[in-house]
Amino acid sequence: MGLKPTVAFNHLGCEKNRVDTEHMLGLLVQAGYQVDVNEELADYVVVNTCSFIEAAREESVRTLVELAAAQKKVVITGCLAQHFQHELLEEIPEAVALVGTGDYHRIVEVIERAEAGERVKIVSPEPTYIADETVPRYRTTASSVAYLRVAEGCDYRCAFCIIPHLRGNQRSRSIESIVAEAHQLAAEGVQELVLISQITTNYGMDIYGQPRLAELLRALGNVDVPWIRMHYAYPTGLTPAVIAAIRETSNVLPYLDLPLQHSHPEVLRAMNRPWQGQVNDQVISRIKEALPEAVLRTTFIVGFPGETEAHFEHLLAFVERHRFDHVGVFGFSPEEGTPAFDIPHPVPKPERDRRREALMLAQQPIAWEHNRRHIGQVVEVLIEQENPATGMAIGRSSRFAPEVDGLVYVTGTASLNQIVPVQITAADTYDLFGETAAIAPPTSPALSLAR
């Protein structure tokens, strides 16, 4: 028997897609396939695509077309495959297979069938699969960080969002399964776990009949990982029990990623998030009172159909009032198949772009002010890159989530994949600068994240 073919991966999109990629890699490696980072040398290239917004679709299609032009055998997986399952194989004849978001665990079968000369299409109409700790995983992130998926899919139906159509309804893993994988990752030397799902504060609703995030966080407190961070925490799900679990579990960082999307009740009602407009201010005030050390990240959509200048000014004032640590801003992207696609009174793209730029500019001095407060402090920094030639290392403090927030540039002796004390000497809008310190900062996340 000859060697099995070599497979390369081209990963696009979010961290949930990344976890899918890592499981596909793990399954192929376990089955004896060669994996190569060089697409030119690979027999097959698996493109794990994104279809969340128009820009992501364009990037996915561009990648597929470029690989097809290079005469590569392309396997299309991920959200674009699920979204355009009836068109892609016809439009990209070089593609040998199409795999939906709920079928990536069959990647070995897909390659085997493609090798036998079959053009494969496996797309479950309603994705139900979710990998657990028993599925092999070949991590692609820095060795110090791992994303830990606690649930897949979403039961909400926000007017702008196509995710439920692409990924199905929410399906949570058990607390025992998540904790087991967390222990596995800790044994690999991971220093930070990032909990991900579509709505992490809804974790467990489908299998336990009620959210169980507080219990999950407390259970993860027994895992030997210094930092545990949550992404995508809906503010209404940050109950007193969840906030108490964050405060009382030493390795759970008080870092809250709140996907607020907007501040004005009328826009939120149009977004099919009517409950949120009545609670935004109260919930954020309650969070700050219960967790005064909390680092708050959020994202907003500007230019949603029907958003007036008054609505946008309301959002600007909201950002000025609450002074979030980190803010991401997206211009509305009309997605066919979502209710918002046909909402009247669209905002022209130039105006969407103007509002996005205005909101980003409003946030910049706020972000700089937050960063500047850390000058003179000693903070813990997880070192992720080092350059012995320059004596400079790059890492993140616990205020910065991987890939979406700032970095800390460090001079002095710092070991890769370790958390070291760093004296902050300078700051700009996004990043911090410092030198390794002789003394360690306070060990409590509450103190090390002091605003």
Short mmCIF file of C-alpha atoms in Angstrom, two decimals:
data_model
loop_
_atom_site.label_atom_id
_atom_site.label_comp_id
_atom_site.label_asym_id
_atom_site.label_seq_id
_atom_site.Cartn_x
_atom_site.Cartn_y
_atom_site.Cartn_z
CA MET A 1 0.00 0.00 0.00
CA GLY A 2 1.23 3.48 -0.84
CA LEU A 3 1.35 6.47 1.40
CA LYS A 4 -1.92 8.22 2.12
CA PRO A 5 -2.36 11.60 0.44
CA THR A 6 -1.14 14.80 2.02
CA VAL A 7 -3.76 17.28 3.24
CA ALA A 8 -3.36 21.02 3.92
CA PHE A 9 -5.88 23.30 5.59
CA ASN A 10 -6.87 26.88 4.87
CA HIS A 11 -8.79 28.17 7.88
CA LEU A 12 -11.11 31.17 7.58
CA GLY A 13 -13.55 32.73 10.01
CA CYS A 14 -14.15 32.59 13.73
CA GLU A 15 -12.73 30.57 16.57
CA LYS A 16 -15.67 28.14 16.36
CA ASN A 17 -14.52 27.38 12.82
CA ARG A 18 -10.99 27.01 14.16
CA VAL A 19 -12.08 24.29 16.57
CA ASP A 20 -13.76 22.44 13.67
CA THR A 21 -10.50 22.71 11.72
CA GLU A 22 -8.51 21.35 14.65
CA HIS A 23 -10.82 18.34 14.99
CA MET A 24 -10.59 17.60 11.25
CA LEU A 25 -6.81 17.77 11.49
CA GLY A 26 -6.84 15.47 14.50
CA LEU A 27 -9.05 12.90 12.78
CA LEU A 28 -6.88 12.88 9.64
CA VAL A 29 -3.63 12.56 11.61
CA GLN A 30 -5.14 9.73 13.66
CA ALA A 31 -6.10 7.97 10.42
CA GLY A 32 -2.52 8.18 9.14
CA TYR A 33 -2.78 11.07 6.71
CA GLN A 34 0.11 13.44 6.17
CA VAL A 35 -0.67 17.05 7.08
CA ASP A 36 1.34 19.86 5.50
CA VAL A 37 1.14 23.61 6.07
CA ASN A 38 2.28 24.17 2.48
CA GLU A 39 -0.75 24.09 0.20
CA GLU A 40 1.48 23.75 -2.88
CA LEU A 41 2.85 20.42 -1.64
CA ALA A 42 -0.49 18.97 -0.56
CA ASP A 43 -2.65 16.58 -2.56
CA TYR A 44 -5.82 18.05 -1.06
CA VAL A 45 -6.56 21.47 0.42
CA VAL A 46 -9.45 21.65 2.88
CA VAL A 47 -10.85 25.20 2.98
CA ASN A 48 -12.88 25.77 6.13
CA THR A 49 -14.98 28.71 5.00
CA CYS A 50 -16.90 31.54 6.65
CA SER A 51 -20.23 32.97 5.47
CA PHE A 52 -21.17 35.27 8.33
CA ILE A 53 -21.10 38.56 6.44
CA GLU A 54 -20.48 39.66 2.86
CA ALA A 55 -16.77 40.40 3.40
CA ALA A 56 -16.23 36.91 4.86
CA ARG A 57 -18.02 35.28 1.91
CA GLU A 58 -15.90 37.27 -0.53
CA GLU A 59 -12.70 36.12 1.20
CA SER A 60 -13.88 32.51 1.18
CA VAL A 61 -14.80 32.60 -2.51
CA ARG A 62 -11.54 34.35 -3.42
CA THR A 63 -9.57 31.64 -1.61
CA LEU A 64 -11.48 28.86 -3.38
CA VAL A 65 -11.02 30.46 -6.80
CA GLU A 66 -7.28 30.95 -6.25
CA LEU A 67 -6.80 27.32 -5.22
CA ALA A 68 -8.91 26.14 -8.16
CA ALA A 69 -6.75 28.22 -10.51
CA ALA A 70 -3.72 26.49 -9.03
CA GLN A 71 -5.39 23.18 -9.95
CA LYS A 72 -5.58 21.96 -6.36
CA LYS A 73 -8.06 19.30 -5.24
CA VAL A 74 -10.27 21.43 -3.00
CA VAL A 75 -12.53 20.21 -0.19
CA ILE A 76 -15.02 22.92 0.83
CA THR A 77 -16.14 22.79 4.47
CA GLY A 78 -17.68 25.21 6.95
CA CYS A 79 -20.38 27.85 6.79
CA LEU A 80 -20.13 28.73 3.08
CA ALA A 81 -20.52 25.02 2.26
CA GLN A 82 -23.65 24.85 4.42
CA HIS A 83 -24.99 28.15 3.05
CA PHE A 84 -24.48 27.51 -0.67
CA GLN A 85 -24.58 23.72 -0.74
CA HIS A 86 -26.56 23.68 -4.00
CA GLU A 87 -24.32 26.07 -5.95
CA LEU A 88 -20.67 25.61 -4.95
CA LEU A 89 -19.85 22.27 -6.59
CA GLU A 90 -21.36 23.51 -9.84
CA GLU A 91 -19.55 26.85 -9.73
CA ILE A 92 -16.17 25.43 -8.68
CA PRO A 93 -15.60 22.28 -10.75
CA GLU A 94 -12.16 21.79 -9.18
CA ALA A 95 -13.82 21.12 -5.81
CA VAL A 96 -13.83 17.39 -5.11
CA ALA A 97 -16.04 17.55 -2.00
CA LEU A 98 -18.49 19.69 -0.05
CA VAL A 99 -18.96 19.16 3.71
CA GLY A 100 -21.53 20.92 5.91
CA THR A 101 -20.99 22.40 9.38
CA GLY A 102 -22.57 19.37 11.06
CA ASP A 103 -20.56 16.82 9.12
CA TYR A 104 -16.88 17.74 9.54
CA HIS A 105 -16.31 14.63 11.70
CA ARG A 106 -16.66 12.58 8.49
CA ILE A 107 -13.59 14.20 6.90
CA VAL A 108 -11.62 10.92 6.73
CA GLU A 109 -14.50 9.24 4.87
CA VAL A 110 -14.68 12.27 2.55
CA ILE A 111 -11.00 12.05 1.57
CA GLU A 112 -11.23 8.27 1.12
CA ARG A 113 -14.22 8.62 -1.21
CA ALA A 114 -12.53 11.45 -3.14
CA GLU A 115 -9.45 9.24 -3.55
CA ALA A 116 -11.69 6.58 -5.06
CA GLY A 117 -12.77 9.08 -7.70
CA GLU A 118 -16.12 10.13 -6.23
CA ARG A 119 -17.26 13.73 -6.04
CA VAL A 120 -18.56 13.90 -2.47
CA LYS A 121 -21.32 16.01 -0.96
CA ILE A 122 -22.23 15.52 2.70
CA VAL A 123 -24.48 18.23 4.15
CA SER A 124 -26.96 17.51 6.92
CA PRO A 125 -29.98 19.81 6.48
CA GLU A 126 -30.08 20.48 10.24
CA PRO A 127 -26.63 20.35 11.90
CA THR A 128 -26.79 18.35 15.14
CA TYR A 129 -23.22 17.15 15.68
CA ILE A 130 -20.85 18.61 18.26
CA ALA A 131 -17.41 17.22 19.00
CA ASP A 132 -16.47 16.33 22.56
CA GLU A 133 -13.29 15.45 24.44
CA THR A 134 -13.10 12.00 22.79
CA VAL A 135 -12.59 13.45 19.29
CA PRO A 136 -8.91 13.91 18.34
CA ARG A 137 -7.76 17.50 18.09
CA TYR A 138 -4.61 18.97 16.52
CA ARG A 139 -4.34 22.53 17.83
CA THR A 140 -3.37 25.38 15.53
CA THR A 141 -3.18 28.24 18.06
CA ALA A 142 -0.20 29.28 20.15
CA SER A 143 0.67 26.43 22.51
CA SER A 144 -0.31 28.59 25.49
CA VAL A 145 -3.93 29.21 24.38
CA ALA A 146 -6.83 26.92 23.47
CA TYR A 147 -10.45 27.58 22.59
CA LEU A 148 -12.84 25.34 24.50
CA ARG A 149 -16.25 25.01 22.87
CA VAL A 150 -19.03 24.58 25.42
CA ALA A 151 -21.96 24.63 22.96
CA GLU A 152 -22.73 24.93 19.27
CA GLY A 153 -25.57 26.64 17.41
CA CYS A 154 -28.08 29.21 18.63
CA ASP A 155 -31.76 29.31 19.59
CA TYR A 156 -32.09 33.08 19.16
CA ARG A 157 -33.29 34.57 15.90
CA CYS A 158 -31.74 38.01 15.66
CA ALA A 159 -32.93 39.67 12.45
CA PHE A 160 -29.42 40.27 11.07
CA CYS A 161 -27.86 36.89 11.89
CA ILE A 162 -27.65 33.83 9.68
CA ILE A 163 -25.78 31.65 12.19
CA PRO A 164 -28.80 29.51 13.28
CA HIS A 165 -29.40 28.69 9.60
CA LEU A 166 -25.75 27.70 9.17
CA ARG A 167 -25.05 26.01 12.50
CA GLY A 168 -28.41 24.85 13.81
CA ASN A 169 -30.01 25.23 17.22
CA GLN A 170 -28.04 25.30 20.46
CA ARG A 171 -26.57 22.00 21.61
CA SER A 172 -24.49 22.06 24.75
CA ARG A 173 -21.90 19.61 25.98
CA SER A 174 -22.14 18.27 29.50
CA ILE A 175 -20.17 19.89 32.30
CA GLU A 176 -18.27 16.61 32.73
CA SER A 177 -17.27 16.55 29.04
CA ILE A 178 -16.05 20.16 29.05
CA VAL A 179 -14.07 19.72 32.28
CA ALA A 180 -12.50 16.51 30.93
CA GLU A 181 -11.25 18.35 27.83
CA ALA A 182 -10.05 21.24 29.98
CA HIS A 183 -7.90 18.80 31.98
CA GLN A 184 -6.53 17.37 28.72
CA LEU A 185 -5.57 20.85 27.53
CA ALA A 186 -4.01 21.71 30.89
CA ALA A 187 -1.84 18.58 30.60
CA GLU A 188 -0.61 19.92 27.24
CA GLY A 189 0.68 23.06 28.98
CA VAL A 190 -2.13 25.43 28.01
CA GLN A 191 -2.07 28.61 30.11
CA GLU A 192 -5.37 30.11 28.93
CA LEU A 193 -8.71 28.59 28.00
CA VAL A 194 -11.23 30.68 26.08
CA LEU A 195 -14.79 29.39 26.47
CA ILE A 196 -16.76 29.81 23.25
CA SER A 197 -20.25 29.21 21.94
CA GLN A 198 -22.77 31.41 20.20
CA ILE A 199 -24.27 32.56 23.51
CA THR A 200 -22.13 31.33 26.38
CA THR A 201 -24.50 32.64 29.04
CA ASN A 202 -27.18 30.28 27.63
CA TYR A 203 -24.90 27.29 28.15
CA GLY A 204 -26.78 24.19 29.32
CA MET A 205 -30.30 25.43 28.66
CA ASP A 206 -30.98 22.68 26.12
CA ILE A 207 -29.69 19.74 28.17
CA TYR A 208 -30.33 20.85 31.75
CA GLY A 209 -33.51 22.89 31.26
CA GLN A 210 -31.82 26.01 32.62
CA PRO A 211 -28.50 27.81 32.08
CA ARG A 212 -25.65 26.18 34.00
CA LEU A 213 -22.78 28.57 33.29
CA ALA A 214 -22.21 29.33 36.98
CA GLU A 215 -21.80 25.63 37.78
CA LEU A 216 -19.51 25.15 34.78
CA LEU A 217 -17.23 28.02 35.84
CA ARG A 218 -16.94 26.66 39.37
CA ALA A 219 -16.13 23.19 38.02
CA LEU A 220 -13.41 24.67 35.79
CA GLY A 221 -11.92 26.29 38.89
CA ASN A 222 -10.43 22.87 39.67
CA VAL A 223 -8.52 22.74 36.38
CA ASP A 224 -4.82 23.65 36.51
CA VAL A 225 -5.00 26.53 34.00
CA PRO A 226 -4.17 30.04 35.24
CA TRP A 227 -6.58 31.97 33.00
CA ILE A 228 -10.11 31.06 31.90
CA ARG A 229 -11.91 33.62 29.76
CA MET A 230 -15.47 33.76 28.40
CA HIS A 231 -16.54 35.04 25.01
CA TYR A 232 -20.07 36.05 23.96
CA ALA A 233 -21.80 36.65 27.28
CA TYR A 234 -25.27 38.08 26.73
CA PRO A 235 -25.72 40.71 29.45
CA THR A 236 -29.09 39.39 30.60
CA GLY A 237 -27.47 36.01 31.24
CA LEU A 238 -24.95 37.50 33.68
CA THR A 239 -27.10 36.58 36.66
CA PRO A 240 -26.00 37.10 40.27
CA ALA A 241 -25.02 33.40 40.34
CA VAL A 242 -22.76 33.79 37.27
CA ILE A 243 -21.20 36.99 38.59
CA ALA A 244 -20.56 35.30 41.95
CA ALA A 245 -18.91 32.37 40.18
CA ILE A 246 -16.63 34.76 38.26
CA ARG A 247 -15.74 36.62 41.44
CA GLU A 248 -15.15 33.50 43.55
CA THR A 249 -13.34 31.25 41.04
CA SER A 250 -9.70 32.29 41.10
CA ASN A 251 -8.75 31.32 37.53
CA VAL A 252 -11.86 32.78 35.86
CA LEU A 253 -10.98 36.22 34.56
CA PRO A 254 -13.47 39.06 35.07
CA TYR A 255 -13.37 39.72 31.33
CA LEU A 256 -16.82 40.02 29.79
CA ASP A 257 -17.43 40.04 26.05
CA LEU A 258 -20.93 41.49 25.69
CA PRO A 259 -22.39 41.34 22.14
CA LEU A 260 -24.69 44.33 22.65
CA GLN A 261 -25.07 45.25 18.93
CA HIS A 262 -26.80 48.59 19.69
CA SER A 263 -28.13 50.81 22.46
CA HIS A 264 -31.35 52.30 21.12
CA PRO A 265 -34.55 50.36 21.97
CA GLU A 266 -36.10 50.99 18.53
CA VAL A 267 -33.08 49.62 16.67
CA LEU A 268 -32.85 46.65 19.04
CA ARG A 269 -36.55 45.94 18.47
CA ALA A 270 -35.93 45.93 14.71
CA MET A 271 -33.00 43.58 15.33
CA ASN A 272 -35.42 41.20 17.13
CA ARG A 273 -33.67 41.88 20.45
CA PRO A 274 -36.50 43.88 22.10
CA TRP A 275 -35.70 42.70 25.62
CA GLN A 276 -32.22 44.20 25.52
CA GLY A 277 -33.12 47.86 24.97
CA GLN A 278 -34.83 48.03 28.34
CA VAL A 279 -31.94 46.53 30.30
CA ASN A 280 -28.65 47.68 28.74
CA ASP A 281 -27.87 50.48 31.19
CA GLN A 282 -29.14 48.64 34.27
CA VAL A 283 -27.26 45.43 33.47
CA ILE A 284 -23.98 47.20 32.78
CA SER A 285 -24.31 49.24 35.97
CA ARG A 286 -25.05 46.06 37.92
CA ILE A 287 -22.00 44.33 36.42
CA LYS A 288 -19.72 47.24 37.32
CA GLU A 289 -21.09 47.34 40.84
CA ALA A 290 -20.69 43.59 41.40
CA LEU A 291 -17.39 43.31 39.48
CA PRO A 292 -15.73 46.73 39.67
CA GLU A 293 -12.56 45.18 38.22
CA ALA A 294 -14.38 43.80 35.15
CA VAL A 295 -12.91 44.36 31.70
CA LEU A 296 -15.76 44.97 29.27
CA ARG A 297 -15.56 44.28 25.54
CA THR A 298 -18.52 44.74 23.20
CA THR A 299 -19.46 44.89 19.53
CA PHE A 300 -21.94 47.13 17.74
CA ILE A 301 -23.63 47.14 14.35
CA VAL A 302 -24.11 50.55 12.73
CA GLY A 303 -26.24 51.35 9.72
CA PHE A 304 -28.93 48.78 10.46
CA PRO A 305 -31.98 49.46 8.24
CA GLY A 306 -34.02 52.27 9.76
CA GLU A 307 -31.18 53.52 11.99
CA THR A 308 -31.56 57.30 12.03
CA GLU A 309 -28.96 59.89 12.89
CA ALA A 310 -30.70 60.24 16.28
CA HIS A 311 -30.37 56.48 16.87
CA PHE A 312 -26.68 56.67 16.03
CA GLU A 313 -26.14 59.66 18.32
CA HIS A 314 -27.79 57.59 21.08
CA LEU A 315 -25.19 54.87 20.46
CA LEU A 316 -22.32 57.38 20.52
CA ALA A 317 -23.55 58.74 23.85
CA PHE A 318 -23.92 55.18 25.18
CA VAL A 319 -20.29 54.41 24.35
CA GLU A 320 -19.12 57.67 25.92
CA ARG A 321 -21.16 56.96 29.05
CA HIS A 322 -20.08 53.38 29.71
CA ARG A 323 -16.46 53.70 28.56
CA PHE A 324 -15.90 50.11 27.48
CA ASP A 325 -12.35 48.77 27.51
CA HIS A 326 -12.61 47.31 24.00
CA VAL A 327 -15.16 47.99 21.23
CA GLY A 328 -15.58 46.36 17.84
CA VAL A 329 -17.78 48.02 15.20
CA PHE A 330 -19.32 46.46 12.10
CA GLY A 331 -21.27 48.12 9.33
CA PHE A 332 -24.55 46.29 8.73
CA SER A 333 -24.22 43.54 6.14
CA PRO A 334 -27.52 42.48 4.49
CA GLU A 335 -27.66 38.69 4.54
CA GLU A 336 -30.06 36.93 2.20
CA GLY A 337 -32.18 34.51 4.21
CA THR A 338 -32.39 36.76 7.27
CA PRO A 339 -35.37 39.00 8.15
CA ALA A 340 -33.18 42.11 8.03
CA PHE A 341 -32.43 41.53 4.34
CA ASP A 342 -35.83 42.93 3.33
CA ILE A 343 -36.31 45.60 6.03
CA PRO A 344 -37.19 48.94 4.40
CA HIS A 345 -35.18 52.16 4.71
CA PRO A 346 -31.68 50.74 4.23
CA VAL A 347 -28.80 52.99 5.23
CA PRO A 348 -26.52 53.65 2.21
CA LYS A 349 -23.11 52.02 2.44
CA PRO A 350 -21.15 55.32 2.50
CA GLU A 351 -23.22 56.39 5.51
CA ARG A 352 -22.71 52.99 7.19
CA ASP A 353 -18.97 53.41 6.69
CA ARG A 354 -19.05 56.96 8.06
CA ARG A 355 -20.87 55.87 11.21
CA ARG A 356 -18.49 52.98 11.74
CA GLU A 357 -15.50 55.30 11.47
CA ALA A 358 -17.11 57.86 13.80
CA LEU A 359 -17.82 55.28 16.49
CA MET A 360 -14.30 53.82 16.24
CA LEU A 361 -12.82 57.31 16.57
CA ALA A 362 -15.02 58.00 19.61
CA GLN A 363 -13.73 54.84 21.29
CA GLN A 364 -10.03 55.49 20.67
CA PRO A 365 -9.42 58.06 23.45
CA ILE A 366 -11.42 55.86 25.86
CA ALA A 367 -9.25 52.84 25.04
CA TRP A 368 -6.10 54.95 25.38
CA GLU A 369 -7.27 56.20 28.78
CA HIS A 370 -7.81 52.61 29.99
CA ASN A 371 -4.36 51.57 28.77
CA ARG A 372 -2.63 54.66 30.17
CA ARG A 373 -3.87 53.84 33.68
CA HIS A 374 -1.60 50.80 33.71
CA ILE A 375 1.62 52.80 33.30
CA GLY A 376 3.68 52.21 36.43
CA GLN A 377 1.80 49.05 37.38
CA VAL A 378 3.15 45.50 37.42
CA VAL A 379 0.81 43.19 35.51
CA GLU A 380 0.87 39.53 34.58
CA VAL A 381 1.67 38.92 30.91
CA LEU A 382 1.40 35.64 29.02
CA ILE A 383 4.40 35.52 26.67
CA GLU A 384 3.46 34.19 23.21
CA GLN A 385 6.31 35.34 20.95
CA GLU A 386 9.99 36.00 21.57
CA ASN A 387 12.83 37.42 19.53
CA PRO A 388 16.19 36.67 21.15
CA ALA A 389 17.99 38.87 18.61
CA THR A 390 16.19 42.00 19.80
CA GLY A 391 15.58 40.94 23.40
CA MET A 392 11.90 41.72 22.86
CA ALA A 393 8.98 39.46 23.67
CA ILE A 394 5.30 39.88 22.86
CA GLY A 395 2.41 38.74 24.99
CA ARG A 396 -0.94 39.71 26.46
CA SER A 397 -2.12 40.84 29.85
CA SER A 398 -5.34 39.30 31.09
CA ARG A 399 -7.14 42.47 29.88
CA PHE A 400 -6.46 41.41 26.29
CA ALA A 401 -8.18 38.43 24.65
CA PRO A 402 -6.26 36.60 21.93
CA GLU A 403 -6.57 37.89 18.35
CA VAL A 404 -9.14 40.62 19.08
CA ASP A 405 -7.51 42.93 21.65
CA GLY A 406 -4.11 44.52 22.15
CA LEU A 407 -0.62 43.18 22.90
CA VAL A 408 2.08 43.84 25.46
CA TYR A 409 5.61 44.42 24.11
CA VAL A 410 8.18 43.32 26.71
CA THR A 411 11.91 43.89 27.09
CA GLY A 412 14.00 41.77 29.43
CA THR A 413 14.10 38.07 30.15
CA ALA A 414 10.78 36.38 29.47
CA SER A 415 10.10 32.69 28.82
CA LEU A 416 7.78 31.61 26.01
CA ASN A 417 4.37 30.27 27.10
CA GLN A 418 4.83 31.49 30.66
CA ILE A 419 3.04 34.20 32.63
CA VAL A 420 5.59 36.74 33.85
CA PRO A 421 5.38 40.00 35.83
CA VAL A 422 5.87 43.07 33.63
CA GLN A 423 6.28 46.69 34.70
CA ILE A 424 4.27 48.80 32.25
CA THR A 425 6.26 51.83 31.08
CA ALA A 426 4.19 53.15 28.16
CA ALA A 427 0.85 52.75 26.40
CA ASP A 428 -0.89 53.67 23.18
CA THR A 429 -4.49 53.27 22.05
CA TYR A 430 -4.29 49.51 21.63
CA ASP A 431 -1.07 48.16 23.16
CA LEU A 432 1.08 48.29 26.28
CA PHE A 433 4.88 48.41 26.60
CA GLY A 434 6.99 47.30 29.54
CA GLU A 435 9.91 45.39 30.98
CA THR A 436 10.05 42.25 33.04
CA ALA A 437 9.79 43.00 36.74
CA ALA A 438 11.54 41.42 39.69
CA ILE A 439 8.35 41.25 41.71
CA ALA A 440 5.14 39.48 40.82
CA PRO A 441 1.86 41.40 40.60
CA PRO A 442 -1.07 40.49 42.83
CA THR A 443 -2.31 36.99 42.01
CA SER A 444 -6.00 37.83 42.19
CA PRO A 445 -7.52 38.54 38.75
CA ALA A 446 -9.55 41.22 40.46
CA LEU A 447 -6.44 43.10 41.49
CA SER A 448 -4.37 42.47 38.39
CA LEU A 449 -7.18 43.80 36.23
CA ALA A 450 -7.89 46.88 38.30
CA ARG A 451 -9.39 49.60 36.14
#
